[in-house]
PDB file of C-alpha atoms in Angstrom:
ATOM      1  CA  MET B 656      -0.141   0.537   0.145  1.00 51.00           C
ATOM      2  CA  LYS B 657       3.194   2.603   1.048  1.00 45.00           C
ATOM      3  CA  LYS B 658       4.551   1.549  -2.312  1.00 45.00           C
ATOM      4  CA  ARG B 659       1.199   2.655  -4.416  1.00 48.00           C
ATOM      5  CA  ILE B 660       1.164   5.838  -2.298  1.00 44.00           C
ATOM      6  CA  LEU B 661       4.776   6.812  -2.640  1.00 40.00           C
ATOM      7  CA  ALA B 662       4.217   6.143  -6.525  1.00 43.00           C
ATOM      8  CA  ALA B 663       0.913   7.669  -7.275  1.00 44.00           C
ATOM      9  CA  LEU B 664       2.750  10.454  -5.887  1.00 44.00           C
ATOM     10  CA  LEU B 665       5.593  10.334  -7.244  1.00 44.00           C
ATOM     11  CA  ALA B 666       3.885  10.523 -10.579  1.00 49.00           C
ATOM     12  CA  LEU B 667       1.794  13.203  -9.978  1.00 47.00           C
ATOM     13  CA  CYS B 668       5.057  15.479  -9.422  1.00 47.00           C
ATOM     14  CA  CYS B 669       6.366  14.063 -12.572  1.00 48.00           C
ATOM     15  CA  ALA B 670       3.047  15.565 -14.363  1.00 47.00           C
ATOM     16  CA  LEU B 671       2.862  18.743 -12.481  1.00 45.00           C
ATOM     17  CA  LEU B 672       6.760  19.336 -13.472  1.00 42.00           C
ATOM     18  CA  VAL B 673       5.580  18.709 -17.115  1.00 45.00           C
ATOM     19  CA  PHE B 674       2.978  21.130 -17.042  1.00 46.00           C
ATOM     20  CA  THR B 675       4.517  23.395 -15.750  1.00 45.00           C
ATOM     21  CA  GLY B 676       7.386  23.349 -17.518  1.00 48.00           C
ATOM     22  CA  CYS B 677      10.436  23.181 -14.535  1.00 49.00           C
ATOM     23  CA  GLY B 678      12.561  20.461 -14.422  1.00 46.00           C
ATOM     24  CA  GLY B 679      13.491  21.839 -18.172  1.00 46.00           C
ATOM     25  CA  LYS B 680      16.079  24.383 -19.587  1.00 46.00           C
ATOM     26  CA  ALA B 681      14.354  27.513 -19.827  1.00 50.00           C
ATOM     27  CA  THR B 682      14.568  30.325 -21.581  1.00 54.00           C
ATOM     28  CA  ALA B 683      14.516  33.811 -21.743  1.00 61.00           C
ATOM     29  CA  ALA B 684      12.551  36.097 -23.192  1.00 70.00           C
ATOM     30  CA  PRO B 685      14.233  38.293 -25.727  1.00 79.00           C
ATOM     31  CA  LYS B 686      15.543  41.450 -23.906  1.00 91.00           C
ATOM     32  CA  ASP B 687      13.942  44.692 -26.076  1.00 96.00           C
ATOM     33  CA  TYR B 688      17.539  46.253 -27.079  1.00 97.00           C
ATOM     34  CA  THR B 689      15.742  49.454 -28.439  1.00 96.00           C
ATOM     35  CA  GLN B 690      13.848  49.939 -25.376  1.00 97.00           C
ATOM     36  CA  ILE B 691      17.261  49.599 -23.031  1.00 97.00           C
ATOM     37  CA  ILE B 692      19.115  51.757 -25.619  1.00 97.00           C
ATOM     38  CA  HIS B 693      16.519  54.410 -25.159  1.00 97.00           C
ATOM     39  CA  ASP B 694      16.391  54.226 -21.195  1.00 97.00           C
ATOM     40  CA  ALA B 695      19.884  54.729 -20.644  1.00 97.00           C
ATOM     41  CA  ARG B 696      20.187  57.991 -22.962  1.00 94.00           C
ATOM     42  CA  PRO B 697      19.508  61.322 -22.061  1.00 93.00           C
ATOM     43  CA  GLU B 698      16.311  61.974 -23.358  1.00 95.00           C
ATOM     44  CA  GLU B 699      18.060  64.634 -26.156  1.00 93.00           C
ATOM     45  CA  ASP B 700      19.162  61.855 -27.644  1.00 92.00           C
ATOM     46  CA  ASN B 701      16.347  60.203 -27.840  1.00 94.00           C
ATOM     47  CA  GLU B 702      14.407  63.197 -29.647  1.00 93.00           C
ATOM     48  CA  TYR B 703      18.215  63.448 -31.610  1.00 92.00           C
ATOM     49  CA  TYR B 704      19.195  60.004 -32.536  1.00 93.00           C
ATOM     50  CA  MET B 705      17.263  57.031 -33.867  1.00 95.00           C
ATOM     51  CA  ILE B 706      17.351  53.353 -32.622  1.00 97.00           C
ATOM     52  CA  PHE B 707      17.652  51.034 -35.615  1.00 96.00           C
ATOM     53  CA  SER B 708      17.342  47.315 -35.825  1.00 96.00           C
ATOM     54  CA  PRO B 709      16.382  43.867 -37.370  1.00 95.00           C
ATOM     55  CA  GLY B 710      13.146  44.115 -39.072  1.00 92.00           C
ATOM     56  CA  GLU B 711      11.793  41.580 -40.776  1.00 90.00           C
ATOM     57  CA  ASN B 712      12.072  39.757 -43.965  1.00 89.00           C
ATOM     58  CA  GLY B 713      15.614  41.218 -43.668  1.00 88.00           C
ATOM     59  CA  LYS B 714      14.971  44.875 -43.731  1.00 94.00           C
ATOM     60  CA  PHE B 715      15.334  47.568 -40.842  1.00 95.00           C
ATOM     61  CA  THR B 716      13.206  49.386 -38.489  1.00 94.00           C
ATOM     62  CA  ALA B 717      13.983  52.753 -36.503  1.00 96.00           C
ATOM     63  CA  GLN B 718      12.200  53.948 -33.295  1.00 95.00           C
ATOM     64  CA  TYR B 719      12.857  57.372 -32.107  1.00 94.00           C
ATOM     65  CA  GLY B 720      15.053  60.664 -33.001  1.00 92.00           C
ATOM     66  CA  TYR B 721      14.619  61.375 -37.050  1.00 89.00           C
ATOM     67  CA  SER B 722      12.865  57.941 -37.860  1.00 91.00           C
ATOM     68  CA  ALA B 723       9.935  59.974 -37.783  1.00 88.00           C
ATOM     69  CA  SER B 724      10.684  62.003 -40.607  1.00 90.00           C
ATOM     70  CA  TYR B 725      10.830  59.058 -43.322  1.00 91.00           C
ATOM     71  CA  GLU B 726       6.670  58.675 -44.984  1.00 90.00           C
ATOM     72  CA  ASN B 727       8.256  54.950 -46.841  1.00 91.00           C
ATOM     73  CA  ALA B 728       9.588  52.511 -44.072  1.00 93.00           C
ATOM     74  CA  ASP B 729      11.219  51.238 -47.341  1.00 94.00           C
ATOM     75  CA  ASP B 730      13.400  54.585 -47.461  1.00 94.00           C
ATOM     76  CA  LEU B 731      14.424  54.567 -43.870  1.00 95.00           C
ATOM     77  CA  SER B 732      15.663  50.754 -44.355  1.00 94.00           C
ATOM     78  CA  SER B 733      17.909  51.072 -47.119  1.00 94.00           C
ATOM     79  CA  GLU B 734      19.172  54.708 -45.353  1.00 92.00           C
ATOM     80  CA  ILE B 735      19.833  52.365 -41.957  1.00 93.00           C
ATOM     81  CA  GLU B 736      21.507  49.555 -44.921  1.00 93.00           C
ATOM     82  CA  ASN B 737      23.366  51.716 -46.947  1.00 92.00           C
ATOM     83  CA  MET B 738      24.595  54.748 -44.304  1.00 90.00           C
ATOM     84  CA  LEU B 739      24.202  53.694 -40.723  1.00 91.00           C
ATOM     85  CA  LEU B 740      24.432  49.748 -40.738  1.00 90.00           C
ATOM     86  CA  PRO B 741      28.323  50.134 -42.747  1.00 92.00           C
ATOM     87  CA  LEU B 742      29.850  52.091 -39.553  1.00 90.00           C
ATOM     88  CA  LEU B 743      29.194  49.353 -37.512  1.00 92.00           C
ATOM     89  CA  ASP B 744      30.734  46.985 -39.894  1.00 91.00           C
ATOM     90  CA  LEU B 745      29.364  43.648 -38.694  1.00 90.00           C
ATOM     91  CA  PRO B 746      30.502  40.960 -40.508  1.00 86.00           C
ATOM     92  CA  GLU B 747      27.410  39.386 -42.270  1.00 84.00           C
ATOM     93  CA  GLY B 748      25.877  36.271 -39.826  1.00 92.00           C
ATOM     94  CA  SER B 749      28.226  37.226 -36.943  1.00 95.00           C
ATOM     95  CA  TYR B 750      25.058  38.322 -34.619  1.00 95.00           C
ATOM     96  CA  THR B 751      21.088  37.125 -34.083  1.00 95.00           C
ATOM     97  CA  ASP B 752      20.053  40.917 -32.820  1.00 96.00           C
ATOM     98  CA  PHE B 753      21.296  44.583 -32.379  1.00 96.00           C
ATOM     99  CA  ALA B 754      19.692  47.568 -31.729  1.00 97.00           C
ATOM    100  CA  ALA B 755      22.213  50.678 -32.177  1.00 97.00           C
ATOM    101  CA  SER B 756      22.446  54.512 -32.429  1.00 95.00           C
ATOM    102  CA  VAL B 757      25.465  56.051 -34.562  1.00 92.00           C
ATOM    103  CA  SER B 758      25.678  59.443 -35.807  1.00 85.00           C
ATOM    104  CA  PRO B 759      27.023  60.024 -39.723  1.00 80.00           C
ATOM    105  CA  MET B 760      28.145  63.078 -38.558  1.00 68.00           C
ATOM    106  CA  MET B 761      31.508  63.980 -38.678  1.00 63.00           C
ATOM    107  CA  VAL B 762      31.326  67.014 -36.341  1.00 59.00           C
ATOM    108  CA  GLN B 763      30.227  64.529 -33.740  1.00 67.00           C
ATOM    109  CA  SER B 764      31.116  60.556 -32.063  1.00 73.00           C
ATOM    110  CA  TYR B 765      28.378  59.230 -31.048  1.00 83.00           C
ATOM    111  CA  GLY B 766      27.679  55.399 -31.148  1.00 88.00           C
ATOM    112  CA  ILE B 767      25.501  53.226 -28.858  1.00 94.00           C
ATOM    113  CA  ALA B 768      25.165  49.591 -29.698  1.00 96.00           C
ATOM    114  CA  ILE B 769      24.087  46.512 -27.881  1.00 97.00           C
ATOM    115  CA  VAL B 770      24.887  43.564 -30.512  1.00 97.00           C
ATOM    116  CA  LYS B 771      23.702  39.674 -29.876  1.00 97.00           C
ATOM    117  CA  PRO B 772      27.009  37.440 -31.438  1.00 97.00           C
ATOM    118  CA  ALA B 773      25.658  34.540 -33.417  1.00 97.00           C
ATOM    119  CA  GLU B 774      27.072  31.503 -31.317  1.00 96.00           C
ATOM    120  CA  GLY B 775      31.070  32.017 -31.580  1.00 96.00           C
ATOM    121  CA  LYS B 776      30.653  35.278 -33.172  1.00 96.00           C
ATOM    122  CA  THR B 777      32.008  37.105 -29.994  1.00 96.00           C
ATOM    123  CA  GLN B 778      35.231  38.173 -31.253  1.00 96.00           C
ATOM    124  CA  ALA B 779      34.031  39.428 -34.230  1.00 96.00           C
ATOM    125  CA  VAL B 780      31.320  41.917 -33.263  1.00 96.00           C
ATOM    126  CA  VAL B 781      33.813  42.890 -30.496  1.00 95.00           C
ATOM    127  CA  ASP B 782      36.943  43.607 -33.430  1.00 95.00           C
ATOM    128  CA  ALA B 783      33.886  45.548 -35.593  1.00 94.00           C
ATOM    129  CA  MET B 784      33.151  47.557 -31.943  1.00 92.00           C
ATOM    130  CA  ASP B 785      36.482  48.099 -31.415  1.00 90.00           C
ATOM    131  CA  ALA B 786      37.377  49.362 -35.000  1.00 90.00           C
ATOM    132  CA  TYR B 787      34.502  51.704 -35.058  1.00 87.00           C
ATOM    133  CA  ILE B 788      35.792  53.323 -31.872  1.00 83.00           C
ATOM    134  CA  GLN B 789      38.953  53.473 -33.189  1.00 83.00           C
ATOM    135  CA  ASN B 790      37.164  55.192 -36.621  1.00 81.00           C
ATOM    136  CA  GLN B 791      36.175  57.765 -34.274  1.00 78.00           C
ATOM    137  CA  GLN B 792      39.149  58.671 -32.952  1.00 75.00           C
ATOM    138  CA  GLN B 793      41.151  58.537 -35.967  1.00 77.00           C
ATOM    139  CA  ALA B 794      38.527  61.211 -37.359  1.00 72.00           C
ATOM    140  CA  MET B 795      38.759  63.272 -34.497  1.00 66.00           C
ATOM    141  CA  GLU B 796      42.157  63.025 -33.749  1.00 63.00           C
ATOM    142  CA  HIS B 797      43.004  66.028 -34.720  1.00 59.00           C
ATOM    143  CA  TYR B 798      39.838  68.055 -35.668  1.00 59.00           C
ATOM    144  CA  LEU B 799      37.766  68.100 -32.301  1.00 54.00           C
ATOM    145  CA  GLU B 800      39.624  67.108 -28.760  1.00 58.00           C
ATOM    146  CA  ASP B 801      36.492  66.981 -27.159  1.00 57.00           C
ATOM    147  CA  GLN B 802      35.483  64.557 -29.616  1.00 54.00           C
ATOM    148  CA  TYR B 803      38.352  62.436 -29.648  1.00 50.00           C
ATOM    149  CA  GLN B 804      37.904  62.462 -25.464  1.00 59.00           C
ATOM    150  CA  ILE B 805      34.425  61.019 -26.177  1.00 58.00           C
ATOM    151  CA  ALA B 806      35.227  58.685 -28.836  1.00 53.00           C
ATOM    152  CA  ALA B 807      37.350  56.434 -26.878  1.00 64.00           C
ATOM    153  CA  ALA B 808      34.534  54.308 -25.936  1.00 65.00           C
ATOM    154  CA  ARG B 809      33.822  51.572 -23.661  1.00 77.00           C
ATOM    155  CA  VAL B 810      33.211  47.674 -25.279  1.00 86.00           C
ATOM    156  CA  ALA B 811      32.098  44.924 -23.175  1.00 90.00           C
ATOM    157  CA  THR B 812      30.951  41.589 -23.597  1.00 93.00           C
ATOM    158  CA  VAL B 813      28.146  41.205 -20.595  1.00 94.00           C
ATOM    159  CA  PRO B 814      27.532  37.604 -18.456  1.00 94.00           C
ATOM    160  CA  THR B 815      23.856  37.635 -20.543  1.00 94.00           C
ATOM    161  CA  GLY B 816      26.602  37.485 -23.947  1.00 96.00           C
ATOM    162  CA  GLU B 817      25.500  40.791 -25.413  1.00 97.00           C
ATOM    163  CA  VAL B 818      28.566  43.255 -26.907  1.00 97.00           C
ATOM    164  CA  VAL B 819      27.727  46.508 -25.856  1.00 96.00           C
ATOM    165  CA  MET B 820      29.371  49.550 -27.265  1.00 94.00           C
ATOM    166  CA  VAL B 821      29.082  53.045 -25.820  1.00 92.00           C
ATOM    167  CA  CYS B 822      30.552  56.001 -27.396  1.00 85.00           C
ATOM    168  CA  CYS B 823      28.636  59.173 -26.197  1.00 84.00           C
ATOM    169  CA  GLU B 824      28.499  61.752 -23.878  1.00 81.00           C
ATOM    170  CA  ASN B 825      28.174  60.225 -19.794  1.00 85.00           C
ATOM    171  CA  SER B 826      29.526  57.550 -21.264  1.00 84.00           C
ATOM    172  CA  ASP B 827      30.313  55.316 -18.082  1.00 86.00           C
ATOM    173  CA  THR B 828      26.129  56.846 -16.895  1.00 91.00           C
ATOM    174  CA  VAL B 829      24.922  54.885 -19.923  1.00 92.00           C
ATOM    175  CA  MET B 830      27.022  51.845 -19.731  1.00 92.00           C
ATOM    176  CA  SER B 831      26.100  51.137 -16.540  1.00 93.00           C
ATOM    177  CA  ALA B 832      22.311  52.010 -16.928  1.00 96.00           C
ATOM    178  CA  ILE B 833      22.827  49.401 -19.904  1.00 96.00           C
ATOM    179  CA  LYS B 834      24.513  46.729 -17.768  1.00 96.00           C
ATOM    180  CA  ALA B 835      22.031  46.771 -15.293  1.00 96.00           C
ATOM    181  CA  ALA B 836      18.569  46.550 -17.806  1.00 96.00           C
ATOM    182  CA  LEU B 837      20.964  42.884 -19.492  1.00 96.00           C
ATOM    183  CA  SER B 838      21.185  41.897 -16.171  1.00 93.00           C
ATOM    184  CA  LYS B 839      17.838  41.708 -15.115  1.00 88.00           C
TER     185      LYS B 839
END
């Protein structure tokens, strides 16, 4: 009798584990990198610099900044693909998701990116972010001293696996806010 009760309780526990999803590998919900960048930076930056990310069907999408001025989503995607994304020079296949905000103007060093590397591609993403920073520093070295200091950006791989690049005023504050949001 005791064995039957024990067996029934064990079967019930197993059934509960299956129905509740316990005991299996939990998958975290995808993080909203666009929102994380938005929340980490000053409101003035949100008004001025768009945050772009991959959209559907190989297109790109953007929020904030001047992205609202585009009447046609294809024109916005084309600008991102042909003008902004090349600034980051992320190798094809090196990421599974990202959000970024960069300035194409050569009068200001500005770039923030959160990139989820594809498996085995973390170093390729870090190298691309480091190259962005080096390009910013070279562009500003003899041109605008204050922007050269800003271009001394930060690149970090966080415990959750994302590579984060911050190249803006108050970069330490922005980086800390992004790291905190990604750790949740």
